[in-house]
Tab-separated table of C-alpha atoms in Angstrom:
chain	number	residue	atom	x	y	z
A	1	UNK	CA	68.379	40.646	22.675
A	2	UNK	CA	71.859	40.072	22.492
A	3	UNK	CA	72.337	42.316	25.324
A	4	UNK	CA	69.627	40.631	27.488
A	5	UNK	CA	71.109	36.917	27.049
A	6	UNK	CA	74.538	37.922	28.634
A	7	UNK	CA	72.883	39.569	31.447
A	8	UNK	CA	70.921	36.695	32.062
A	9	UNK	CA	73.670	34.225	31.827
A	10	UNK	CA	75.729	36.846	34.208
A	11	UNK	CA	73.178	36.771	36.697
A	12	UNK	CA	72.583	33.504	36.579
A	13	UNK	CA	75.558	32.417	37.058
A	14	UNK	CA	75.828	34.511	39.936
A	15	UNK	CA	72.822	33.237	40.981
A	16	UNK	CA	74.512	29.935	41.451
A	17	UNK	CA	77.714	31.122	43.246
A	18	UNK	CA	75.497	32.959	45.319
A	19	UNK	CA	74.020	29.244	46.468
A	20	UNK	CA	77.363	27.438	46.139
A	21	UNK	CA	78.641	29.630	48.952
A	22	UNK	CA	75.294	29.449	51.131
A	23	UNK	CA	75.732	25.454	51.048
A	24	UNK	CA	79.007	25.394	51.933
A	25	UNK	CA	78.395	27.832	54.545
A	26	UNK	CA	75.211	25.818	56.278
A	27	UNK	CA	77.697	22.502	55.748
A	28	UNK	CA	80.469	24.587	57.423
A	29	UNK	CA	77.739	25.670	60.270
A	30	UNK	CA	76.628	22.022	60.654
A	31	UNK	CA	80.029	20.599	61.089
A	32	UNK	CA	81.342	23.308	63.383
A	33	UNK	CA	78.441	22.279	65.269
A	34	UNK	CA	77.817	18.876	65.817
A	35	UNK	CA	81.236	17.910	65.026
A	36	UNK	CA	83.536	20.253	66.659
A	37	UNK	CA	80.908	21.754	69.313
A	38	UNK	CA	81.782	25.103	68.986
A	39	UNK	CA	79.362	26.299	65.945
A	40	UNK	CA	81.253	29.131	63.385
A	41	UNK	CA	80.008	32.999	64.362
A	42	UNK	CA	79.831	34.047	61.265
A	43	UNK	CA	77.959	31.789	59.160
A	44	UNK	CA	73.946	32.312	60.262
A	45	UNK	CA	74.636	36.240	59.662
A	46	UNK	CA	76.354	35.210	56.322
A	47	UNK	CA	73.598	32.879	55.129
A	48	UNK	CA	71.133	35.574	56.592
A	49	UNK	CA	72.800	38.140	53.824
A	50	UNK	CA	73.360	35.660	51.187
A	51	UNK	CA	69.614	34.753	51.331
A	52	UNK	CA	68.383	38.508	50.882
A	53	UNK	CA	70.700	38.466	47.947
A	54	UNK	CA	69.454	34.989	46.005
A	55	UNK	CA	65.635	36.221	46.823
A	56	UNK	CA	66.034	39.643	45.237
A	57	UNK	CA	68.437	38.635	42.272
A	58	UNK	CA	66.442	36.046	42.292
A	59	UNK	CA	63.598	37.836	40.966
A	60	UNK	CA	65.210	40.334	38.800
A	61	UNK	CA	66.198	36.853	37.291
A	62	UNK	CA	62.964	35.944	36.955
A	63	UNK	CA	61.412	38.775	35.703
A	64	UNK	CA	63.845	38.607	32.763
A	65	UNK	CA	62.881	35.216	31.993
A	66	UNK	CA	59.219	36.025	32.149
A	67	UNK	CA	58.538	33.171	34.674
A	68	UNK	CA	56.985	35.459	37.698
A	69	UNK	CA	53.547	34.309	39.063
A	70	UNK	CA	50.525	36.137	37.490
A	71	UNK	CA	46.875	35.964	37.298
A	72	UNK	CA	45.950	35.191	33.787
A	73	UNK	CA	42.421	35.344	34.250
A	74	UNK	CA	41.983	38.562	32.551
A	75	UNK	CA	44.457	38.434	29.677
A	76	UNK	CA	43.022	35.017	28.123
A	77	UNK	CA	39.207	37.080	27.539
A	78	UNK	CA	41.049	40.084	25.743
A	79	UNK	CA	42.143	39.350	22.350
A	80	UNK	CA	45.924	39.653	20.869
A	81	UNK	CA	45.844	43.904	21.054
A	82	UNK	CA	44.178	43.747	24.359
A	83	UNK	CA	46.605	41.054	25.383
A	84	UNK	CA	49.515	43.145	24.325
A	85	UNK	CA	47.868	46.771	25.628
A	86	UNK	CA	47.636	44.958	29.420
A	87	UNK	CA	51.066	43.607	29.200
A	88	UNK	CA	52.020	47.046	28.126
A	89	UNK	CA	50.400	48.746	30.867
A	90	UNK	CA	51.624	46.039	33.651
A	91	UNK	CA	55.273	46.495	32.633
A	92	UNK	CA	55.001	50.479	32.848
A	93	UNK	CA	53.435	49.937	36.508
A	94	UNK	CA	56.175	47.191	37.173
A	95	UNK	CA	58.964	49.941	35.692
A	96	UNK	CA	57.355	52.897	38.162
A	97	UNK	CA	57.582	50.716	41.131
A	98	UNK	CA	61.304	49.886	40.475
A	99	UNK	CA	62.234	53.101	39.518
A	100	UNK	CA	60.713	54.620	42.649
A	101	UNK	CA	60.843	51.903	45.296
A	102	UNK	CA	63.938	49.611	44.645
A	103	UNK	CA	66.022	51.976	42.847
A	104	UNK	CA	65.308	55.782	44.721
A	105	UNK	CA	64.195	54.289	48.163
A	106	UNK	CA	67.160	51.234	48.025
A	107	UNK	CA	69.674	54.111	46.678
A	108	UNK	CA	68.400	55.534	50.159
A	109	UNK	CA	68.722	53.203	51.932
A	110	UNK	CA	71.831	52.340	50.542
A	111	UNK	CA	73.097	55.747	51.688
A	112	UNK	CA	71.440	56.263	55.249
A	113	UNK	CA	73.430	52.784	56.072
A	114	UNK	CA	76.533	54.014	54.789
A	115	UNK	CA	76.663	57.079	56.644
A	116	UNK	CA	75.640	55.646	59.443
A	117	UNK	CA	78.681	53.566	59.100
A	118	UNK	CA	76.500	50.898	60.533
A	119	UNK	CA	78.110	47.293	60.258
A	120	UNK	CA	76.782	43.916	61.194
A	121	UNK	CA	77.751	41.999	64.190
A	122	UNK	CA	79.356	38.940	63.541
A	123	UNK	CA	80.943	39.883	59.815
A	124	UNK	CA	81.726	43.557	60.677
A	125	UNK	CA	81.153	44.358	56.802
A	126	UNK	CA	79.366	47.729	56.105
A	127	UNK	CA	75.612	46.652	56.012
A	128	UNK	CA	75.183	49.357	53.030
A	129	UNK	CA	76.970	46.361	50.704
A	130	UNK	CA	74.374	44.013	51.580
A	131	UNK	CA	70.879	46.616	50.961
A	132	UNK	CA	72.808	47.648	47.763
A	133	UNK	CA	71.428	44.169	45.945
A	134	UNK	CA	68.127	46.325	45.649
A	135	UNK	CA	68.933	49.436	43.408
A	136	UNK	CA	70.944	46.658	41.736
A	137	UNK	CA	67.777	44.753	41.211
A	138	UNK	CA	65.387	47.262	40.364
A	139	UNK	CA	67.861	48.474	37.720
A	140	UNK	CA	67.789	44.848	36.258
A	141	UNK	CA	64.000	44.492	36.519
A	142	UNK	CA	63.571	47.801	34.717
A	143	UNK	CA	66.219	46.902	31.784
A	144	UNK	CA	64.027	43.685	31.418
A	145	UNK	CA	60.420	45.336	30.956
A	146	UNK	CA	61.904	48.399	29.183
A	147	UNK	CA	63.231	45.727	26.803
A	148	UNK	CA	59.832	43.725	27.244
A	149	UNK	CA	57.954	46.633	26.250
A	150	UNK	CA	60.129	47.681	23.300
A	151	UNK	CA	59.698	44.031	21.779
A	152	UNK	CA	56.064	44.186	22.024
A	153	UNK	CA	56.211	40.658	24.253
């Protein structure tokens, strides 16, 4: 647990950096743009990129902290074992899915980009750093349920 509480404060502090720099960007946009009249080139790709990153940290966040949107229909008929067995068997799915879809298809991804060598247009940074937040994430979201289903919770 010890382990899990400095990851979350980690992320969640960079969580916030992450949206300190997207509000200072879109303030930076604004004033280029009604103030100066010329608006910045860089900052709608920028908060573009920083968005992906906040949404899927975001919920590797989330997921550690147990606050994700569910259905509780079924789990509030089935008693404390069933409870735990369907929590059990939700995580595992939850843990497949990462394992094969963020972490082996964003690893992918991550690499067709890279060789590639394609950038983006207005930042002219290697798009392969901004996909990466997705292995990253499904990493993260697999520590949690591993963790989830190793406490029993």
């Amino acid at each position: 647990m010890i382990l899990r509480n400095k990851i979350d404060k980690v992320l969640g502090t960079v969580l916030a950096i992450i949206m300190a720099v997207m509000v200072v960007n879109v303030l930076w946009q604004v004033f280029t743009r009604f103030v100066v009249g010329s608006p910045s080139s860089f900052t709608d790709e920028l908060a573009r990129y920083l968005m992906i990153w906040v949404g899927v940290l975001g919920a590797a966040y989330i997921s550690g902290k147990r606050m994700h949107v569910a259905i509780d229909i079924l789990p509030t008929r089935l008693n404390k074992k069933g409870q735990l067995r369907l929590k059990t068997i939700s995580n595992s799915i939850i843990i497949l899915f990462c394992f094969f879809a963020m972490i082996i298809g964003g690893l992918r991804l991550v690499y067709i980009t890279f060789t590639l060598e394609q950038y983006s247009p207005a930042l002219q940074i290697p798009l392969a750093v901004v996909y990466l937040v997705i292995p990253i994430s499904g990493v993260l979201i697999m520590y949690y349920k591993v963790s989830d289903i190793l406490n029993k919770q």
